[in-house]
Short mmCIF file of C-alpha atoms and ligand atoms in Angstrom, two decimals:
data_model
loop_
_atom_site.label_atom_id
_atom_site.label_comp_id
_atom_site.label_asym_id
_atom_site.label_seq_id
_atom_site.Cartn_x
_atom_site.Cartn_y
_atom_site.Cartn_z
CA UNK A 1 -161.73 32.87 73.65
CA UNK A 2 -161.13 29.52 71.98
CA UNK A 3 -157.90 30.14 70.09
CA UNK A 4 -156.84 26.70 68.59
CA UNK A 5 -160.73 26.71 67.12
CA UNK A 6 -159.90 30.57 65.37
CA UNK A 7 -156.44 29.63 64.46
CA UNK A 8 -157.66 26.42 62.37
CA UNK A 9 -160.00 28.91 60.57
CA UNK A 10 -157.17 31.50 59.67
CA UNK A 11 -154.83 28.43 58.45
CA UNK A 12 -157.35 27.10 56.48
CA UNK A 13 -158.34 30.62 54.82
CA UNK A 14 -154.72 30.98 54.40
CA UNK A 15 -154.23 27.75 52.72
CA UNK A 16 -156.93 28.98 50.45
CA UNK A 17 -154.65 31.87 49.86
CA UNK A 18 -151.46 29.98 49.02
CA UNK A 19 -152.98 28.20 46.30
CA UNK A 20 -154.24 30.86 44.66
CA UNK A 21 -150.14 33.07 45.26
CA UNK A 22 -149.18 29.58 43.45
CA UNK A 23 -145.96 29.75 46.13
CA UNK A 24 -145.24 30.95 48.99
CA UNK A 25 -141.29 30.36 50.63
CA UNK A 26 -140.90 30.66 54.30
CA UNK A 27 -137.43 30.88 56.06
CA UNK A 28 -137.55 29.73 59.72
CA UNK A 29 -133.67 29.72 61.48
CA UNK A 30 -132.82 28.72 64.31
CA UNK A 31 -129.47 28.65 65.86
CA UNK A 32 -128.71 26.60 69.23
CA UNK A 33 -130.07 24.02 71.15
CA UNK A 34 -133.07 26.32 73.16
CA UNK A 35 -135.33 23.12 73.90
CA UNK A 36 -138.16 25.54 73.62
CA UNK A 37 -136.95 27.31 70.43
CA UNK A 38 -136.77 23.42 69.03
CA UNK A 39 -140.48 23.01 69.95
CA UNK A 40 -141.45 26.30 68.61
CA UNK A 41 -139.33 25.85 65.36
CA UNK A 42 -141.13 22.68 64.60
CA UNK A 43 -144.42 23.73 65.13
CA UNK A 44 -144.39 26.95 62.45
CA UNK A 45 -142.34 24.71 60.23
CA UNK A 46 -145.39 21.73 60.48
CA UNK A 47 -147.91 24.58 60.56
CA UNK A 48 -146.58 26.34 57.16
CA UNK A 49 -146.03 23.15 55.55
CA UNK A 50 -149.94 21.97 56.44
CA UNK A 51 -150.64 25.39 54.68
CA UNK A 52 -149.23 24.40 51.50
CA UNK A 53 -146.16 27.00 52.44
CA UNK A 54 -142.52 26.17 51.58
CA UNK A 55 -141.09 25.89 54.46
CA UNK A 56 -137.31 25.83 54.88
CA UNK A 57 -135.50 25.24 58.34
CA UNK A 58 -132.40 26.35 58.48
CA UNK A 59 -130.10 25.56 61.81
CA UNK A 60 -126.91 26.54 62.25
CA UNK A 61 -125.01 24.80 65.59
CA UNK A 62 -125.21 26.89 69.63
CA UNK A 63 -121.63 28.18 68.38
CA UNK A 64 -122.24 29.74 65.15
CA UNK A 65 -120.58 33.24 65.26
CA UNK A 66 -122.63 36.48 64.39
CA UNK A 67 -120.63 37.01 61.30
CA UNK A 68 -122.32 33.58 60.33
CA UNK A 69 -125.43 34.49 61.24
CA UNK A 70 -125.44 37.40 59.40
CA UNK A 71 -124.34 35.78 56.21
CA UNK A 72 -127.33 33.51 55.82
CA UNK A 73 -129.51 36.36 56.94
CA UNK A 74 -128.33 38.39 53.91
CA UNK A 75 -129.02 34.94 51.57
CA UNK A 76 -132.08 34.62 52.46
CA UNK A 77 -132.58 38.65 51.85
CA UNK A 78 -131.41 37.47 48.62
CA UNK A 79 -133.26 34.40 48.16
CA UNK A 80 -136.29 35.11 45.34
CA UNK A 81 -137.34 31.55 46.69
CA UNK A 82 -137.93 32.78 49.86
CA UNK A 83 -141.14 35.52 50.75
CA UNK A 84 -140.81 35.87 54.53
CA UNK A 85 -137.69 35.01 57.37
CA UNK A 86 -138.18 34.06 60.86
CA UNK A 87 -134.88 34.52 63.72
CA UNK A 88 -136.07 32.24 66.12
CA UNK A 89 -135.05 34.08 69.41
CA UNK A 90 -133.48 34.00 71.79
CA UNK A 91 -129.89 33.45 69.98
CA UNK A 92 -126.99 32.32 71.62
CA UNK A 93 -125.15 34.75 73.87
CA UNK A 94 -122.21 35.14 71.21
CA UNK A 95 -124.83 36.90 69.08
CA UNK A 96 -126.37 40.81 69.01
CA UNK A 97 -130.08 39.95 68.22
CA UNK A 98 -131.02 43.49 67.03
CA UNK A 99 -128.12 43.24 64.43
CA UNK A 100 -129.87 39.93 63.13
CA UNK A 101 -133.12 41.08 63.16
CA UNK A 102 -131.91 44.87 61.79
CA UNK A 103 -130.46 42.79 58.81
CA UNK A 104 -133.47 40.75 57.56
CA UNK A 105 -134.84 42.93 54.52
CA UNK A 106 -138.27 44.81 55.98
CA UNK A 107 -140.59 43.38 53.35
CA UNK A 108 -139.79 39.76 54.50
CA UNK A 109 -139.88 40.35 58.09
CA UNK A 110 -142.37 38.14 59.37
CA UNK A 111 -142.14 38.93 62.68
CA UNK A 112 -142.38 42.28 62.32
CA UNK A 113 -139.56 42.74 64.60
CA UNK A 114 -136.92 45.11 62.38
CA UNK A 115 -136.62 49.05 63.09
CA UNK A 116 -138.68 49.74 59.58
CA UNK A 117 -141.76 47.85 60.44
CA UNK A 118 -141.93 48.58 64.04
CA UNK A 119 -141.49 52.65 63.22
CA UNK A 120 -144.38 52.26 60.76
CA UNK A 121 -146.74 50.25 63.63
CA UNK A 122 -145.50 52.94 65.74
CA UNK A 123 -146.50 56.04 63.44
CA UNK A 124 -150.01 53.76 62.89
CA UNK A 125 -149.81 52.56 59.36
CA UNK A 126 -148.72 49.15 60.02
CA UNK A 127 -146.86 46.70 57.44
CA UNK A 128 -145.47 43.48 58.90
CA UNK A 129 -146.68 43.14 62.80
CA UNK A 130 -145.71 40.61 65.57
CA UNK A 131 -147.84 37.63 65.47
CA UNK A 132 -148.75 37.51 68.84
CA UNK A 133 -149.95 41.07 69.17
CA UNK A 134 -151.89 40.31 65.67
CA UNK A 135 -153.47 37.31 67.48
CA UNK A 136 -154.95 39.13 70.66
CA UNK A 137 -156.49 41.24 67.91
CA UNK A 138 -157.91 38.80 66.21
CA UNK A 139 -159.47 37.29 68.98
CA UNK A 140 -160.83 40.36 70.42
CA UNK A 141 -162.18 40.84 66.73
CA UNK A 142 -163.78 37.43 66.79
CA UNK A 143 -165.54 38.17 69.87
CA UNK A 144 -166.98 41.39 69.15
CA UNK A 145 -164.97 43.10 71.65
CA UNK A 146 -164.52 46.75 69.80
CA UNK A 147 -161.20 48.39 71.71
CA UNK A 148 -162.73 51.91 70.73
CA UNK A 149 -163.53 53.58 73.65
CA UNK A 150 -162.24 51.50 76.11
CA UNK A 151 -159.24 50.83 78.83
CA UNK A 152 -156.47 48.51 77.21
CA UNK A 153 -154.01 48.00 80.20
CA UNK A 154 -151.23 45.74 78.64
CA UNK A 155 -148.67 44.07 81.13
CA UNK A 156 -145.24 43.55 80.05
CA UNK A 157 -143.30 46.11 77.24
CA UNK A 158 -141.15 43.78 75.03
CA UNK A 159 -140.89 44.43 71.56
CA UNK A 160 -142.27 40.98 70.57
CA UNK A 161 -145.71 41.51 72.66
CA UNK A 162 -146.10 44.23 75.06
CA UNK A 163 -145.14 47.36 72.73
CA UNK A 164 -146.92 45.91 69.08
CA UNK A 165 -150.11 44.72 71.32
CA UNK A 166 -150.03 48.48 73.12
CA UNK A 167 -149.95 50.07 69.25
CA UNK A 168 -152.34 47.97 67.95
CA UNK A 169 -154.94 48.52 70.73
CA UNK A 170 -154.38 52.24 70.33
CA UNK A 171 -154.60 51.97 66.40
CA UNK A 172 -158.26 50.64 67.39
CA UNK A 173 -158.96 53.70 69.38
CA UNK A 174 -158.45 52.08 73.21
CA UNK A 175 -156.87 54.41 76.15
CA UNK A 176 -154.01 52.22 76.40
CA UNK A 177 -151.21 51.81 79.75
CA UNK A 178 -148.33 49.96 79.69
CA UNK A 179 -147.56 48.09 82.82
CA UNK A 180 -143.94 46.64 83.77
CA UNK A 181 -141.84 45.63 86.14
CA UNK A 182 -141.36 49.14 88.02
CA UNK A 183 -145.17 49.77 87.57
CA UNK A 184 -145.79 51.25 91.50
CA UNK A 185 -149.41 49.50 91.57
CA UNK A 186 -150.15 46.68 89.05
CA UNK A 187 -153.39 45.87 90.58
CA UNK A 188 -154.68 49.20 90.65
CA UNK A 189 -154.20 49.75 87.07
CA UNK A 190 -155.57 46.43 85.86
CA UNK A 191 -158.78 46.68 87.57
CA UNK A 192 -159.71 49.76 85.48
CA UNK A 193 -158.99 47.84 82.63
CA UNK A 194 -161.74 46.24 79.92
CA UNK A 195 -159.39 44.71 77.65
CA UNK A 196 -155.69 42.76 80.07
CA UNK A 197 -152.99 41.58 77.70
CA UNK A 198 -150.80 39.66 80.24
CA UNK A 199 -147.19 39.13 78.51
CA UNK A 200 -145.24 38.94 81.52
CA UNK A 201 -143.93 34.84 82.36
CA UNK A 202 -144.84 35.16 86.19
CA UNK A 203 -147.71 32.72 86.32
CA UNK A 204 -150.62 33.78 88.08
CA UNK A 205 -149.24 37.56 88.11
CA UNK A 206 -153.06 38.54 87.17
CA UNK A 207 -155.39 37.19 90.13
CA UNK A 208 -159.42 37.48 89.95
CA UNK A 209 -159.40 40.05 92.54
CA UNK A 210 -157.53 42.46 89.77
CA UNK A 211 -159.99 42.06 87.53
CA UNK A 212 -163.06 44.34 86.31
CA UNK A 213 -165.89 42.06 86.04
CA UNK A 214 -167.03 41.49 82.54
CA UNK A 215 -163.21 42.51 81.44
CA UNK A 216 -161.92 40.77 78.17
CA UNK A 217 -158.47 39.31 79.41
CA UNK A 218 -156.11 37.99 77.06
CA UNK A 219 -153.29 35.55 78.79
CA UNK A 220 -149.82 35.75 76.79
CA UNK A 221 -147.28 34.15 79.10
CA UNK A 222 -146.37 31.14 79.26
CA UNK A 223 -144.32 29.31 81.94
CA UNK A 224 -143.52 25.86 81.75
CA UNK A 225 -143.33 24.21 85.39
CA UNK A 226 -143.66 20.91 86.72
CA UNK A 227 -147.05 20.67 87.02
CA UNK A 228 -147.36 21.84 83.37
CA UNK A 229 -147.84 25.10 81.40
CA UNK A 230 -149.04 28.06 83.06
CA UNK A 231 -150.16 31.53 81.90
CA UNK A 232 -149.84 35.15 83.67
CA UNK A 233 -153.52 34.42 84.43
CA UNK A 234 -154.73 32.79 87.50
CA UNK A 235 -157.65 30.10 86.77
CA UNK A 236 -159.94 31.73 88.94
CA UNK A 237 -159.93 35.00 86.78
CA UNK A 238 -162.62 32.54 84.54
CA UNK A 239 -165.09 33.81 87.35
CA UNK A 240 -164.66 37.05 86.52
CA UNK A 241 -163.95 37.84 83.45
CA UNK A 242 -166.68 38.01 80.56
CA UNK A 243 -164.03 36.62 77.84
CA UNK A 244 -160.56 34.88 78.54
CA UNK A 245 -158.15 32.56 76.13
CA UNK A 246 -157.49 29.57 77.90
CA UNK A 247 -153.86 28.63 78.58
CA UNK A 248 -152.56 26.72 76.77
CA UNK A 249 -154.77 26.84 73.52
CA UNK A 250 -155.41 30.68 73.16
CA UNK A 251 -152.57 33.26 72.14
CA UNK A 252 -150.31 30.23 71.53
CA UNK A 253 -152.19 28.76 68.48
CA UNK A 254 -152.73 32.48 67.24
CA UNK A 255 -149.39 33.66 66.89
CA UNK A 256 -148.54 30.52 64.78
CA UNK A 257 -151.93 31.00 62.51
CA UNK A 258 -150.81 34.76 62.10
CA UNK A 259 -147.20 33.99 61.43
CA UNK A 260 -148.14 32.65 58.20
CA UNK A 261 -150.29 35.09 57.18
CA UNK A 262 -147.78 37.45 57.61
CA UNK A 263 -145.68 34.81 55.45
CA UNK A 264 -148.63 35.44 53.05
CA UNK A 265 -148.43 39.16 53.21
CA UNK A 266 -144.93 38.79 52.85
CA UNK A 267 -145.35 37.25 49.17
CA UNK A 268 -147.92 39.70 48.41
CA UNK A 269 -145.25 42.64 49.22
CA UNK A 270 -142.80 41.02 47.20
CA UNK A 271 -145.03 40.53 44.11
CA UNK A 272 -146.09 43.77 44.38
CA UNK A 273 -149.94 42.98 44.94
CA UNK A 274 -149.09 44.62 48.30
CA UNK A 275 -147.23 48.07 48.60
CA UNK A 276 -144.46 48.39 50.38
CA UNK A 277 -142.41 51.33 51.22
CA UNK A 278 -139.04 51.84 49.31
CA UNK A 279 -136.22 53.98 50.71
P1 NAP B 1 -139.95 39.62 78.18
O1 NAP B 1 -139.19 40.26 77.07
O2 NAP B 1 -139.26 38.89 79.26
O3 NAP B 1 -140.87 40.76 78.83
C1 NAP B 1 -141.54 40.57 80.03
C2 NAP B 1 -142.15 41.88 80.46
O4 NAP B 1 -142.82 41.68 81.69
C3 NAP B 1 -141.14 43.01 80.67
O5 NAP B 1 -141.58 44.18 80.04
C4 NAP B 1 -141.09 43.17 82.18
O6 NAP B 1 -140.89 44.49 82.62
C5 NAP B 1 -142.49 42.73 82.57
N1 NAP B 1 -142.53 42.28 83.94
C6 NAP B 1 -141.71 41.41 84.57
N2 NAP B 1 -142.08 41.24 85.86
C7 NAP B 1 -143.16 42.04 86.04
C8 NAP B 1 -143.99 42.31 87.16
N3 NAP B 1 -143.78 41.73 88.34
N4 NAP B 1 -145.01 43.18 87.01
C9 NAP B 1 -145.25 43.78 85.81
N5 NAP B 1 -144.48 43.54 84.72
C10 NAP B 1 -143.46 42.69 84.83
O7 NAP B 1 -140.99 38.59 77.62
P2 NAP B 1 -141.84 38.51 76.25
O8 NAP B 1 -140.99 38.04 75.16
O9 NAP B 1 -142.70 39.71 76.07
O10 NAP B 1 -142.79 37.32 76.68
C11 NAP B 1 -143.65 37.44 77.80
C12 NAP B 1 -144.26 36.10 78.09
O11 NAP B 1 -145.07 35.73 76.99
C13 NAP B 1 -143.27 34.96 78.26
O12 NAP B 1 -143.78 34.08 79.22
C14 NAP B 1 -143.26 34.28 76.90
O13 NAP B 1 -142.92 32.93 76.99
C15 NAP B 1 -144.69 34.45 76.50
N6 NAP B 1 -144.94 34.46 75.06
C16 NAP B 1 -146.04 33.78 74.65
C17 NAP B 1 -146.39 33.83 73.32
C18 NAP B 1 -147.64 33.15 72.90
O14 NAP B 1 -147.80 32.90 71.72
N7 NAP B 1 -148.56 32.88 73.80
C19 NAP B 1 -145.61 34.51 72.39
C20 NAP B 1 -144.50 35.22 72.84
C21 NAP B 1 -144.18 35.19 74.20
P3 NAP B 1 -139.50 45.30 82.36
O15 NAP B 1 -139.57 45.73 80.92
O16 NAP B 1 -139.57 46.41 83.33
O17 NAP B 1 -138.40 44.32 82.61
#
């Protein structure tokens, strides 16, 4: 499942869609010196800029306190330049990352990430969703792999990945179970699965001999060692499996094409061409 090739098609439809919104503002901040949260930062920033989105990176310095943190959170909330925010995560240590993400106003939470949006993926009526989640259903969708019906076992239960990609694969009518790090037999539940979501960061965690032949297995983690990046996903599971996104270049490319249509959806909520709940 070629991911870089579907994400350049959802960019460029969402380009399309820009133009026509007229604007689009897109808050990305990131506070610290994560190397990887640098790398991340300035690929959405390049990505939402190539889009025709305004993009605006905001950094604050590894010792910015919460209270300062919180105060450009609520400008942004505030900001009728800006549609959609993005916390890069993981703050510093100094900081409580639910209160950050609890303060960014629902309707321009991109990620998807704050109580509101999460309860509403939960109850099945999604509004904003996680990216990455949104891009293992895409690619399923692109593939003509239909979850209805079928055994979704996801691996990992964070609220970025493993709990939005669990929802959404029960939203599309799959029997869906959550693996994690006390699961008693990981291998035994994977090979019943048709659809894998790895989202775990042990490479190689899901080896051929765990996996259904013909299975649809999407690889989400990503470790960076010294021979390069690795997924969850051992290379070998190519033998088996009847669709798999290569690492890197699958759910990597995805989450950044979906990120800004969220940043899209965003807009629309805030112009009112969308609905969204008020309280
Ligand atoms: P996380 O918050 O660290 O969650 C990891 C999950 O894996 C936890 O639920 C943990 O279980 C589970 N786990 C750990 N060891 C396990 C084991 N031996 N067997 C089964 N489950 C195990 O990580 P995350 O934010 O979800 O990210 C997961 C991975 O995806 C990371 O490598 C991250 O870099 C990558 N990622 C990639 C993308 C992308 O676009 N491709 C996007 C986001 C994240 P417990 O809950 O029991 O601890």
């Amino acid at each position: 499942m070629d991911g870089k090739a579907l994400a350049a098609e959802i960019r460029a439809h969402v380009a399309r869609e820009v133009a026509e919104l007229g604007h689009v503002g897109l808050a990305t901040v990131l506070v610290g010196d994560d190397p990887a949260s640098h790398v991340y930062i300035s690929l959405k920033q390049k990505a939402a800029t190539e889009a025709g989105i305004d993009a605006r990176d905001v950094r604050l310095p590894e010792d910015a306190s919460e209270d300062e943190v919180l105060a450009l959170v609520g400008e942004l909330n505030d900001d009728d330049e800006i549609d959609g925010i993005l916390v890069q995560l993981p703050l510093p240590g100094q900081i409580d990352e639910p209160r950050v993400t609890g303060a960014v106003s629902p309707p321009k939470d991109v990620d998807g990430i704050h109580p509101v949006n999460a309860g509403y993926l939960y109850l099945g009526t999604p509004l904003h969703v996680p990216a990455t989640p949104a891009g293992c259903m895409e690619l399923l969708a692109a593939h003509g792999v239909d979850p209805a019906g079928k055994e979704a076992v996801v691996i990992g239960r964070s609220e970025i990945v493993g709990r939005p990609v669990a929802m959404l694969l029960l939203q599309a009518n799959a029997t869906v179970t959550m693996c994690h790090s006390k699961t008693a037999d990981l291998a035994a539940e994977v090979r019943r699965a048709d659809i894998v979501v790895a989202a775990v960061g042990v490479p190689g965690i899901v080896t051929a001999d765990m996996v259904k032949p013909g299975a649809s297995v999407l690889d989400v983690g990503l470790t960076r060692t010294e021979d390069g990046i690795r997924g969850d996903v051992a290379p070998e599971v190519a033998d088996v499996a009847g669709h798999l996104t290569p690492m890197p270049g699958g759910t990597g490319p995805m989450t950044i094409a979906l990120l800004l249509r969220s940043a899209v959806k965003a807009a629309r909520f805030r112009r009112g061409i969308l609905a969204y709940p008020s309280f």
